PDB file of C-alpha atoms and ligand atoms in Angstrom:
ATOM      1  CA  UNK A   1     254.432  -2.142 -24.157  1.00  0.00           C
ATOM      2  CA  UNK A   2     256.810  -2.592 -21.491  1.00  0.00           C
ATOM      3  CA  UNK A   3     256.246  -4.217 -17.854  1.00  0.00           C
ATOM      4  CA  UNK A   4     259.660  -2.892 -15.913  1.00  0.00           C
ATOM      5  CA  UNK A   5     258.040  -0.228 -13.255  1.00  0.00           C
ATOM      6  CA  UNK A   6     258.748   3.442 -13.140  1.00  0.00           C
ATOM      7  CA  UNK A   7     261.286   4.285 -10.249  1.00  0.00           C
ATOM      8  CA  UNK A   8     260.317   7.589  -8.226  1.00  0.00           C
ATOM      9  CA  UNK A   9     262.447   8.949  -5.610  1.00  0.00           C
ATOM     10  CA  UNK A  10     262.744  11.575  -3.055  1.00  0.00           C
ATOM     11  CA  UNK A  11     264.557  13.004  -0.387  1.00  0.00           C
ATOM     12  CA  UNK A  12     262.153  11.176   1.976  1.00  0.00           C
ATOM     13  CA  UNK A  13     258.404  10.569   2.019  1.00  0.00           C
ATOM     14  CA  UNK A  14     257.541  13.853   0.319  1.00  0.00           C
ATOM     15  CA  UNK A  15     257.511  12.577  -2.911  1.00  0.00           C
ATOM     16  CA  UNK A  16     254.434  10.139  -2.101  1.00  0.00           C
ATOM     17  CA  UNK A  17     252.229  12.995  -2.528  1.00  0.00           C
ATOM     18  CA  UNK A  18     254.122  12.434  -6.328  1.00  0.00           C
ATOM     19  CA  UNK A  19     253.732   8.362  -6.399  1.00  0.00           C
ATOM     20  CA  UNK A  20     249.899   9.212  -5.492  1.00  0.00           C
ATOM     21  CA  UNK A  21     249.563  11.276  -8.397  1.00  0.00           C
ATOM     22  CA  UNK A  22     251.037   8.505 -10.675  1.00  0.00           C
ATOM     23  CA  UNK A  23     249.623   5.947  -9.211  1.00  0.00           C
ATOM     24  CA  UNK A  24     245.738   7.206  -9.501  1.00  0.00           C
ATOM     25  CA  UNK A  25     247.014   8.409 -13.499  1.00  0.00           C
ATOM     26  CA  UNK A  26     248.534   4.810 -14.404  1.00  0.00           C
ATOM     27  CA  UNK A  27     246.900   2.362 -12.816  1.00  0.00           C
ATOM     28  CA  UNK A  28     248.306  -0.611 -14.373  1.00  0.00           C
ATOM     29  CA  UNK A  29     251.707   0.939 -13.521  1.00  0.00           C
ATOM     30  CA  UNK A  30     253.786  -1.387 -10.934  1.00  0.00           C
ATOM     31  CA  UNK A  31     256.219   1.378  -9.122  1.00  0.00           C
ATOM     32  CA  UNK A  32     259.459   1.488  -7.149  1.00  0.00           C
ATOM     33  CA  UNK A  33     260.116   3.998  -4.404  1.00  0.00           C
ATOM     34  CA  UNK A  34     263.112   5.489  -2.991  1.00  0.00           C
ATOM     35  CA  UNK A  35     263.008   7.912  -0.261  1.00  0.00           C
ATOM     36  CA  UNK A  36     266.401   8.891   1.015  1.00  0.00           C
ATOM     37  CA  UNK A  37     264.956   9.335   4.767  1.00  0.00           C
ATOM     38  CA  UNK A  38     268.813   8.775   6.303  1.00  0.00           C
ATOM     39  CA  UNK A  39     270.102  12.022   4.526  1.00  0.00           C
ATOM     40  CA  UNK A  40     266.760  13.856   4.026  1.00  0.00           C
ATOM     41  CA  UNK A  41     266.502  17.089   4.399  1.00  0.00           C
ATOM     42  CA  UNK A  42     267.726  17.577   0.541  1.00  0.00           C
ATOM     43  CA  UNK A  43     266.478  21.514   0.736  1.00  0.00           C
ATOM     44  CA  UNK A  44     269.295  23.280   2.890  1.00  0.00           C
ATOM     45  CA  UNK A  45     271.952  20.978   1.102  1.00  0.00           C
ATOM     46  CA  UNK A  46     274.741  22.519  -1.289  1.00  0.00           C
ATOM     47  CA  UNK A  47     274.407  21.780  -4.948  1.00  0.00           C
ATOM     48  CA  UNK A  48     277.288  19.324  -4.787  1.00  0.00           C
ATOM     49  CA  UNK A  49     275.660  17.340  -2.454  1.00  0.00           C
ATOM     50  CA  UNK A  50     272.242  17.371  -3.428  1.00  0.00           C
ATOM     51  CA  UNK A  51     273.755  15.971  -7.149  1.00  0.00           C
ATOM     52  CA  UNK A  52     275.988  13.020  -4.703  1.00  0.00           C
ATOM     53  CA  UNK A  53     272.531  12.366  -3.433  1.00  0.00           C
ATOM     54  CA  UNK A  54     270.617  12.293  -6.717  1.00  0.00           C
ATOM     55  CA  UNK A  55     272.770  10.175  -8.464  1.00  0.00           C
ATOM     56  CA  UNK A  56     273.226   7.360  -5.854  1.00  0.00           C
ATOM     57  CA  UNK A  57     269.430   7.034  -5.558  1.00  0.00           C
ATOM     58  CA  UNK A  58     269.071   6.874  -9.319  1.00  0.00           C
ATOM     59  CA  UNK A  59     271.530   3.992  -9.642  1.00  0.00           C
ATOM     60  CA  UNK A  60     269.822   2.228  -6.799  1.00  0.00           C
ATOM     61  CA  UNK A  61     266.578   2.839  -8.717  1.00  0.00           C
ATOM     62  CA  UNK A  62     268.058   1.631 -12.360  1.00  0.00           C
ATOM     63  CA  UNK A  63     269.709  -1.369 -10.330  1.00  0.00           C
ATOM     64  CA  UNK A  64     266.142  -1.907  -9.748  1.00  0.00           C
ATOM     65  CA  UNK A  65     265.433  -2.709 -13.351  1.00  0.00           C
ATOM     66  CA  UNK A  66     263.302   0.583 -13.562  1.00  0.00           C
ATOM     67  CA  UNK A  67     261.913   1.627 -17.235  1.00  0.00           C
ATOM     68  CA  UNK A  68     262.446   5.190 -16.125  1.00  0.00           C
ATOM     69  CA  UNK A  69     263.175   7.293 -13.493  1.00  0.00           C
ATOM     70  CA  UNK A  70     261.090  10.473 -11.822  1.00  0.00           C
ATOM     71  CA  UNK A  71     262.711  12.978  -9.865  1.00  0.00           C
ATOM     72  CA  UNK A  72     259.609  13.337  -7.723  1.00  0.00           C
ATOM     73  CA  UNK A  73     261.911  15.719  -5.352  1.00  0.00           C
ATOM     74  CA  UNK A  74     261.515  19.239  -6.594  1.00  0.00           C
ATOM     75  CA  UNK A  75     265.305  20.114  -5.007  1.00  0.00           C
ATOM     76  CA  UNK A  76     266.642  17.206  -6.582  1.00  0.00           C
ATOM     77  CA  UNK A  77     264.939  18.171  -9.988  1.00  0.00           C
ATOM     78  CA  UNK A  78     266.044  21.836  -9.695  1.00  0.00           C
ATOM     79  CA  UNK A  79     269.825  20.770  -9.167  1.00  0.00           C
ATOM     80  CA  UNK A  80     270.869  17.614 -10.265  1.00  0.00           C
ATOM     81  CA  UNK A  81     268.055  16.628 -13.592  1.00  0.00           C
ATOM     82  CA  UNK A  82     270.544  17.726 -16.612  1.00  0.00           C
ATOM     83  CA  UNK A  83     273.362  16.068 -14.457  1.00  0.00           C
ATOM     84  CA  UNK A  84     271.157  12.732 -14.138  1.00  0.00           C
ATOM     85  CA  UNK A  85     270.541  12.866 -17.838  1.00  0.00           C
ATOM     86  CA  UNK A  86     274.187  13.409 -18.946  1.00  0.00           C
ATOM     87  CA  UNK A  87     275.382  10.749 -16.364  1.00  0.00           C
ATOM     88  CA  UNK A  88     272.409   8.077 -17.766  1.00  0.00           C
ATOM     89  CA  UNK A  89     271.402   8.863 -21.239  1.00  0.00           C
ATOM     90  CA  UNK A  90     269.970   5.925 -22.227  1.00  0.00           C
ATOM     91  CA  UNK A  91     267.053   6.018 -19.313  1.00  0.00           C
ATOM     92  CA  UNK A  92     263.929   8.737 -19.536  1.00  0.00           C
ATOM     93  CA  UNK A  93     264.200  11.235 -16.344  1.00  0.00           C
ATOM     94  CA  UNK A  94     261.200  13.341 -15.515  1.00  0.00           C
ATOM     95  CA  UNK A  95     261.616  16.180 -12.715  1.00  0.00           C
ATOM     96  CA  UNK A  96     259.369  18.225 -11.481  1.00  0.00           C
ATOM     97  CA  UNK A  97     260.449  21.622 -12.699  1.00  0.00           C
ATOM     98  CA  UNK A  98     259.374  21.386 -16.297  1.00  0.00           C
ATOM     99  CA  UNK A  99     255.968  19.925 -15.851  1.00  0.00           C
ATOM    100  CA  UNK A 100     255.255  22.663 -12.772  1.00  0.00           C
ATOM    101  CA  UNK A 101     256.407  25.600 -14.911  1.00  0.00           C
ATOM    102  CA  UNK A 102     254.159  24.031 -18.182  1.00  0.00           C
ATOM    103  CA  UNK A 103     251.063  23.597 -15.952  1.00  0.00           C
ATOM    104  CA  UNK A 104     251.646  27.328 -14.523  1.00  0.00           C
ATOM    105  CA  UNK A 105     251.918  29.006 -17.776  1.00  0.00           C
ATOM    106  CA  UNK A 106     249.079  27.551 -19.228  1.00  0.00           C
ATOM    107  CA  UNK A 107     246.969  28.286 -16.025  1.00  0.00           C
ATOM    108  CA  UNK A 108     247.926  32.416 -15.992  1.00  0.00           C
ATOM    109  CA  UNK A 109     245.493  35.073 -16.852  1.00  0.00           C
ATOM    110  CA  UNK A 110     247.593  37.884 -16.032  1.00  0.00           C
ATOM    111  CA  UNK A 111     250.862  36.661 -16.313  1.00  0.00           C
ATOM    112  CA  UNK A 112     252.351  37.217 -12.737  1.00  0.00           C
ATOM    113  CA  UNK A 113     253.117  33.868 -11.544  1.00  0.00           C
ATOM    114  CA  UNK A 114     254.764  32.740  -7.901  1.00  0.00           C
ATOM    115  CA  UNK A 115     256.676  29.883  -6.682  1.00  0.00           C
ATOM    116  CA  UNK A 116     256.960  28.263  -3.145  1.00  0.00           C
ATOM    117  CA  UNK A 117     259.710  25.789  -2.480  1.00  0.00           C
ATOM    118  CA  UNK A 118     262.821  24.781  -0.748  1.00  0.00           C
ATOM    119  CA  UNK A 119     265.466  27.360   0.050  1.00  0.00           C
ATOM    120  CA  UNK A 120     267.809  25.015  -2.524  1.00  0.00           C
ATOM    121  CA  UNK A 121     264.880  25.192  -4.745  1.00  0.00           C
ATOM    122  CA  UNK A 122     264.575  28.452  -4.750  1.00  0.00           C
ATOM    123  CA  UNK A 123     268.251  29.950  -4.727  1.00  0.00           C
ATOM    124  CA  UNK A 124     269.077  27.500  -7.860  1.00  0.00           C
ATOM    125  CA  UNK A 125     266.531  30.015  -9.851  1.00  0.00           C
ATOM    126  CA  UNK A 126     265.842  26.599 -11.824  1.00  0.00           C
ATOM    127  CA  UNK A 127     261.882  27.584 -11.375  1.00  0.00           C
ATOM    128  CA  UNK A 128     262.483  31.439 -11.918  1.00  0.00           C
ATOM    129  CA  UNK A 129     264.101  30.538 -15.706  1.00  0.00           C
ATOM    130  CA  UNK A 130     262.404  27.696 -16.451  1.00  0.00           C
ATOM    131  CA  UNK A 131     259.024  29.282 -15.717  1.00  0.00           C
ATOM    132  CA  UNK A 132     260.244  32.597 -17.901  1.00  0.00           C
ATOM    133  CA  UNK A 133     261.667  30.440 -20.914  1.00  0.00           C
ATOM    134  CA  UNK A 134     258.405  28.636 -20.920  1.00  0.00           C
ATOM    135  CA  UNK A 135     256.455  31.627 -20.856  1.00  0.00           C
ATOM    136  CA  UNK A 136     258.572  33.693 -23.617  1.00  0.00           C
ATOM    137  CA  UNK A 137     258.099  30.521 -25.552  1.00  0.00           C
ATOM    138  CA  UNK A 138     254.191  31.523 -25.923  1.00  0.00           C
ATOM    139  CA  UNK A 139     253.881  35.565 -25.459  1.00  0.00           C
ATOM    140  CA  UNK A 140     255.690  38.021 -26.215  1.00  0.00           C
ATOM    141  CA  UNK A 141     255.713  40.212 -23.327  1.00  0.00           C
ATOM    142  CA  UNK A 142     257.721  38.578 -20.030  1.00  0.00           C
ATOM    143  CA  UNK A 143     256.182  36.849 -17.356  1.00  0.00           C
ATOM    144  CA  UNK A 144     256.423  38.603 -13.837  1.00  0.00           C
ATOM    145  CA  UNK A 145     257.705  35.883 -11.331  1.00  0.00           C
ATOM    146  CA  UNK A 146     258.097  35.974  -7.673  1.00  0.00           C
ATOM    147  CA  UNK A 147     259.745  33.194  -5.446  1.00  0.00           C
ATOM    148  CA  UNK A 148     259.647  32.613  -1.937  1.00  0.00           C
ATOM    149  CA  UNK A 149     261.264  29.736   0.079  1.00  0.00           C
ATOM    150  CA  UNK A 150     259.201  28.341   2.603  1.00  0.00           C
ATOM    151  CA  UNK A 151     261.618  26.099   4.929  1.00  0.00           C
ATOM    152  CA  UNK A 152     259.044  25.426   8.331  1.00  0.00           C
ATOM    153  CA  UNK A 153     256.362  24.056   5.296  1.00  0.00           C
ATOM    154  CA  UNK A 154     258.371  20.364   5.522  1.00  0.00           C
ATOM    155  CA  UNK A 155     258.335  20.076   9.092  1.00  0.00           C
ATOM    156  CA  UNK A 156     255.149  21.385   9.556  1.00  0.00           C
ATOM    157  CA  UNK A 157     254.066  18.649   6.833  1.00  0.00           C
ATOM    158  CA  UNK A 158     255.868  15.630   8.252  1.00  0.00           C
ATOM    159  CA  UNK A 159     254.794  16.174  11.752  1.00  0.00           C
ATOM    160  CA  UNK A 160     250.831  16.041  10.553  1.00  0.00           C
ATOM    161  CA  UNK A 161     250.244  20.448  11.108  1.00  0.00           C
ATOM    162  CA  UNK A 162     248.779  20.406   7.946  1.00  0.00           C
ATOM    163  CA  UNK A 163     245.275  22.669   9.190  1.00  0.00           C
ATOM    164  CA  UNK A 164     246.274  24.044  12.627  1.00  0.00           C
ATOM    165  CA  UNK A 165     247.253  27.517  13.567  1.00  0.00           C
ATOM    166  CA  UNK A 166     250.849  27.291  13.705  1.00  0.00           C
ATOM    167  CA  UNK A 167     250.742  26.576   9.908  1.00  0.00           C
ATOM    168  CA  UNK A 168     248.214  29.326   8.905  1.00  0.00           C
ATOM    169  CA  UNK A 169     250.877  31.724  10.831  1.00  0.00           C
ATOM    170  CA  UNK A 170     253.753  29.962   8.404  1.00  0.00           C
ATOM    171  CA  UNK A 171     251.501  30.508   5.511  1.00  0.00           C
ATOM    172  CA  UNK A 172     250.966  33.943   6.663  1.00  0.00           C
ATOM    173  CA  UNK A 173     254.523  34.415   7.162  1.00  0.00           C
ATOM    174  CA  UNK A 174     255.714  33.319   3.455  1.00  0.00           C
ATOM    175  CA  UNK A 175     252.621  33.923   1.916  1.00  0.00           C
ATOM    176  CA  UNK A 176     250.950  37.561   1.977  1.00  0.00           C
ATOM    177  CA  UNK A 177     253.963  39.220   0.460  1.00  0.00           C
ATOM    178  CA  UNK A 178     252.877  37.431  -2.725  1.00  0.00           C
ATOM    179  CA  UNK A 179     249.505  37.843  -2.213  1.00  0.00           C
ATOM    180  CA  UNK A 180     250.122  40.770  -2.315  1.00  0.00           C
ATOM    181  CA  UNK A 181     251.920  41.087  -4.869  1.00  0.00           C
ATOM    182  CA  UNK A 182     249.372  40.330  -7.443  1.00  0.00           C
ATOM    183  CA  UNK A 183     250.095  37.276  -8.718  1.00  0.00           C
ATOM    184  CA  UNK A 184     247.060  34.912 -10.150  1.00  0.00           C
ATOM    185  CA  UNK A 185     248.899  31.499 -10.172  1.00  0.00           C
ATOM    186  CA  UNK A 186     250.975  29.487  -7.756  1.00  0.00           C
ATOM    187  CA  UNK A 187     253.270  26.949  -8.393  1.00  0.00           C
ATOM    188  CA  UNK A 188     254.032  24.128  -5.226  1.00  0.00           C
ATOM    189  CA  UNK A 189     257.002  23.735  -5.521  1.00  0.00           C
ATOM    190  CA  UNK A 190     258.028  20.948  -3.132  1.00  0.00           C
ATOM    191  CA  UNK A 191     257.193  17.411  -2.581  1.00  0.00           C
ATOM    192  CA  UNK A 192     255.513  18.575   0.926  1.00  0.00           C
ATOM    193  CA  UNK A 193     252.905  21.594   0.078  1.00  0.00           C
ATOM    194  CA  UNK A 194     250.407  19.331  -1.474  1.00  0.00           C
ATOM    195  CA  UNK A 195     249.758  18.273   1.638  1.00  0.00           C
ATOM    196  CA  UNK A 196     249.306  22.019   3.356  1.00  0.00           C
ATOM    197  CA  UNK A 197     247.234  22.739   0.265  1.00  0.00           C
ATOM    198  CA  UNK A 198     243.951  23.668   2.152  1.00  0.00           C
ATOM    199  CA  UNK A 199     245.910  26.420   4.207  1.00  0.00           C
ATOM    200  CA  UNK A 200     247.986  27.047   1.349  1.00  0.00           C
ATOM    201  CA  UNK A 201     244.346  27.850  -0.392  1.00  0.00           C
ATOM    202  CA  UNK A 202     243.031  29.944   2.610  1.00  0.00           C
ATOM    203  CA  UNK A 203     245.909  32.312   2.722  1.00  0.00           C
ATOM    204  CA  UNK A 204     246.533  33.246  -0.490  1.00  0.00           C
ATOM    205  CA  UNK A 205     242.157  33.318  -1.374  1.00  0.00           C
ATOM    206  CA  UNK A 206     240.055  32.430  -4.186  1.00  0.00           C
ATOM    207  CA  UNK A 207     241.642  33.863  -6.912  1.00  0.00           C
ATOM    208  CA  UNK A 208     244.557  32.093  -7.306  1.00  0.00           C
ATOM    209  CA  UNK A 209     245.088  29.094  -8.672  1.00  0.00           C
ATOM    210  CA  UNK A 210     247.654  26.439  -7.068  1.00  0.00           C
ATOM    211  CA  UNK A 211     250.053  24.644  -9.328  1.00  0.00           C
ATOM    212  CA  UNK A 212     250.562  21.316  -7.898  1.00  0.00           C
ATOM    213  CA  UNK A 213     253.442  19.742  -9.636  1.00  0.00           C
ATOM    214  CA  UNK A 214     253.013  16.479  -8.513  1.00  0.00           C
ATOM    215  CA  UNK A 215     249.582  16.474 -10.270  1.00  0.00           C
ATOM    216  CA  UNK A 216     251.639  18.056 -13.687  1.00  0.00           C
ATOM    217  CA  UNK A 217     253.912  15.310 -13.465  1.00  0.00           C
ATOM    218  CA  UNK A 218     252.107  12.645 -13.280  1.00  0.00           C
ATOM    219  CA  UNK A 219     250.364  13.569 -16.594  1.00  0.00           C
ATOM    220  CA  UNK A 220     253.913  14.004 -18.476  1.00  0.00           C
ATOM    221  CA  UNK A 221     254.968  10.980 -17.280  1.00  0.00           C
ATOM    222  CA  UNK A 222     251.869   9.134 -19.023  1.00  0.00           C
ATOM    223  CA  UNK A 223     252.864  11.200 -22.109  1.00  0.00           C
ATOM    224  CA  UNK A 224     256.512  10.034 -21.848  1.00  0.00           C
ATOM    225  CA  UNK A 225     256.021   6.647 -22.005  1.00  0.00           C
ATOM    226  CA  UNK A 226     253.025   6.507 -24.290  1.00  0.00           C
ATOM    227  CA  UNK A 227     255.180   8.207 -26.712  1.00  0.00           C
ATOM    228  CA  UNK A 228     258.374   5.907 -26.279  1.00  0.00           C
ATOM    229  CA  UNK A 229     255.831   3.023 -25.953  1.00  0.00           C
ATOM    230  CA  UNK A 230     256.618   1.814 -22.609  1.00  0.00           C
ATOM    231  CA  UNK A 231     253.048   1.923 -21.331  1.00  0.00           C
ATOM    232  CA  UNK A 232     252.274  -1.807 -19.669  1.00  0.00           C
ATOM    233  CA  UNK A 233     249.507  -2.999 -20.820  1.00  0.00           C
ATOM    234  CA  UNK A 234     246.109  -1.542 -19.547  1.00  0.00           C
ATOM    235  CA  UNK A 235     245.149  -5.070 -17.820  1.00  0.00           C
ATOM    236  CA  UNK A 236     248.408  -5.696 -15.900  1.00  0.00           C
ATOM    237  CA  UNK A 237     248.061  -5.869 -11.885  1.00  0.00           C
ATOM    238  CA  UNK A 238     250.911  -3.595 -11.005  1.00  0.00           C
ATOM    239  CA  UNK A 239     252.924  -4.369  -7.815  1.00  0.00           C
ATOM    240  CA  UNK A 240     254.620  -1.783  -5.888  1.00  0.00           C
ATOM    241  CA  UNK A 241     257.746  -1.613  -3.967  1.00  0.00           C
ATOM    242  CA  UNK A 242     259.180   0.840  -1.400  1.00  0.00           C
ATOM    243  CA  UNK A 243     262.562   1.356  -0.194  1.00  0.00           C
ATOM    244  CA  UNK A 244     264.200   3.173   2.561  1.00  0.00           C
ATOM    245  CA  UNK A 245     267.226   4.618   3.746  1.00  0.00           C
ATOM    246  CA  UNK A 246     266.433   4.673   7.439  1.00  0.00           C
ATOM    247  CA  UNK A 247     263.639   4.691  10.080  1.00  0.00           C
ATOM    248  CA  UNK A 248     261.448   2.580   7.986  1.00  0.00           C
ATOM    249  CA  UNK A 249     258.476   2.612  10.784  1.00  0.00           C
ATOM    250  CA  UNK A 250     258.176   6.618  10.791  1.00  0.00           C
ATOM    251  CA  UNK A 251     258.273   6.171   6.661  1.00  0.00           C
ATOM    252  CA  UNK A 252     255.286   3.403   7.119  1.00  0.00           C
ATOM    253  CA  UNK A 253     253.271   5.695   9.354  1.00  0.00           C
ATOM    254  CA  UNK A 254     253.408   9.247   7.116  1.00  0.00           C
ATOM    255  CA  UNK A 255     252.557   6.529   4.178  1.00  0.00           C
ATOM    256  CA  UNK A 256     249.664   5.807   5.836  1.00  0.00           C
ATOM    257  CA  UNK A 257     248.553   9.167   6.148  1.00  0.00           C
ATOM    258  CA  UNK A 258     249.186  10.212   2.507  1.00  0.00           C
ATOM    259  CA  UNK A 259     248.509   6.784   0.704  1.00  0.00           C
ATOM    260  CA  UNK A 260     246.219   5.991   2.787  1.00  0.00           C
ATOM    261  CA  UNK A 261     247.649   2.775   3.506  1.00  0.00           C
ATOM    262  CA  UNK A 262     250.805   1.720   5.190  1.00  0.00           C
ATOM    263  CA  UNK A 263     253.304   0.168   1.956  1.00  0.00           C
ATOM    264  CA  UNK A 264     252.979  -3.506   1.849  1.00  0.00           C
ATOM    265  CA  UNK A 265     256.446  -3.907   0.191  1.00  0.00           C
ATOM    266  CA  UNK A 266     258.864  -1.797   2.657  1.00  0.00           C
ATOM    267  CA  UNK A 267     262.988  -2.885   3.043  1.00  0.00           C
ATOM    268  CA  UNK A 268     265.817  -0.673   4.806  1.00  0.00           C
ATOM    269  CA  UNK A 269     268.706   0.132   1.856  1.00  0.00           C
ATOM    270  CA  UNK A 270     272.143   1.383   2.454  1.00  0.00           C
ATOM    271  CA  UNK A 271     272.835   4.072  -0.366  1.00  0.00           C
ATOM    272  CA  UNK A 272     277.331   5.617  -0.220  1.00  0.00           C
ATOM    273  CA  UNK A 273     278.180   6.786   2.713  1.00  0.00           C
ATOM    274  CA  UNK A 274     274.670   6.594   4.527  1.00  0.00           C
TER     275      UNK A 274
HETATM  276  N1  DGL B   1     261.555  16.646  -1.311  1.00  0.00           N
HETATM  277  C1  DGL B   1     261.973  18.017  -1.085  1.00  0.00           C
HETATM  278  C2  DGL B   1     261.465  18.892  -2.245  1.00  0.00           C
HETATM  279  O1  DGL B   1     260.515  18.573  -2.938  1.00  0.00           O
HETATM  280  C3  DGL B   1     261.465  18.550   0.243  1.00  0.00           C
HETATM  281  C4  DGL B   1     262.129  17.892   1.431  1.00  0.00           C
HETATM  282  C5  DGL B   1     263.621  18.116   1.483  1.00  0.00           C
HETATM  283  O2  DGL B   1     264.058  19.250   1.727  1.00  0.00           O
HETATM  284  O3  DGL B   1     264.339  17.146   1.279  1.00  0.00           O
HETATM  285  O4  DGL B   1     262.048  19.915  -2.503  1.00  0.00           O
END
């Protein structure tokens, strides 16, 4: 048993969709929030950057006293997770890549399998092997993956087009090439498509099935620390806590909108050079 909180962060407030997901899976769970919303966009950022990034939020988070961390940014996860682990050994780190690529496996009937994400996401290929190692783990034939980055899905997200017509014509953009392509499963890959899942849904038709790896995650993180026995005990009251690099009143008002309320713990944190 173990009372410390789990530390999340993001880029921004993507990753609530992530914190929402843990929070409704652990409820006696109190949680700390970073979202990096001075240097967000992580997704068109070099590797070497993204990793900068990654590491100074974890540090903030383990200055936090956190039990462990989750890397509730899939860009993050998909460049800088075995670099977090090296760099902090003795601390569990979840991303988002393995649980996504588990839950996507397991859901395929006909083994072709896409992914949506960030253009970093997506050109680190961290999905595309992951998703194939995972798969040759359990068949014997390969798995036929297809990737697509989907760069106007964050913007459309954070500025609340979640069911209009300029995001069906994004989803129709990035989307009917994979349709078409046959695929049966869908992994969303990013922090943000959660939140365009009805489109998302609509475009690519009843037959596939959407990934969500925010859903995934919050699952192995339950497993983690059952099996390290850091659960806190299933009466506890949990408390939350958010931090922020910048514009802490736009964070509080997308909060709203995902969480459904606006955080009741929110404080403005300098991270390097931000
Ligand atoms: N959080 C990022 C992700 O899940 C999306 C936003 C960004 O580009 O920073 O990939």
């Amino acid at each position: 048993m173990n009372l410390r909180p789990i530390g999340i962060f993001d880029s921004g407030v993507g990753g609530l969709t992530v914190l929402r997901a843990i929070r409704a899976r652990l409820p006696s769970e109190s949680l700390v929030y970073l979202g990096d919303t001075a240097r967000v966009p992580y997704g068109n950022k070099s590797p070497a950057t993204i990793a900068r990034y990654a590491t100074e939020d974890s540090q903030f988070l383990l200055a936090q006293g956190v039990k462990m961390i989750v890397i509730a940014c899939n860009t993050a996860s998909a460049l800088a997770a075995p670099i977090l682990r090296e760099k902090f050994p003795d601390t569990p780190i979840l991303g988002m890549i393995g649980p996504g690529s588990r839950a996507a496996v397991a859901a395929t009937r006909n083994t072709r399998i896409g992914v949506i994400a960030t253009a970093a996401t997506i050109g680190s290929g961290a999905y595309e092997q992951r998703l194939r190692d995972t798969f040759a783990a359990q068949h014997r034939s390969p798995a036929a993956i297809s990737s697509v980055a989907c760069p106007l899905f964050v913007p459309l997200a954070e500025e609340g087009e979640t069911n209009s017509d300029i995001a069906r014509l994004a989803a129709a953009k990035y989307l009917l090439p994979l349709r078409n392509s046959g695929i049966d499963t869908l992994v969303l890959g990013c922090t943000h498509y959660p939140l365009l899942r009805n489109v998302i849904a609509e475009t690519m038709g009843p037959d596939v099935t959407l990934v969500d790896s925010a859903e995934a995650a919050a699952s192995e993180t339950a497993a983690l620390l059952a099996s390290q026995n850091l659960l806190a005990p299933p009466d506890t009251s949990p408390s939350d806590s958010f931090f922020v690099t910048d514009a802490a009143a736009r964070f509080s008002t997308i909060a709203a909108a995902i969480l459904g309320n606006p955080p009741a713990s929110l404080e403005l944190v300098s991270l390097g050079a931000a």
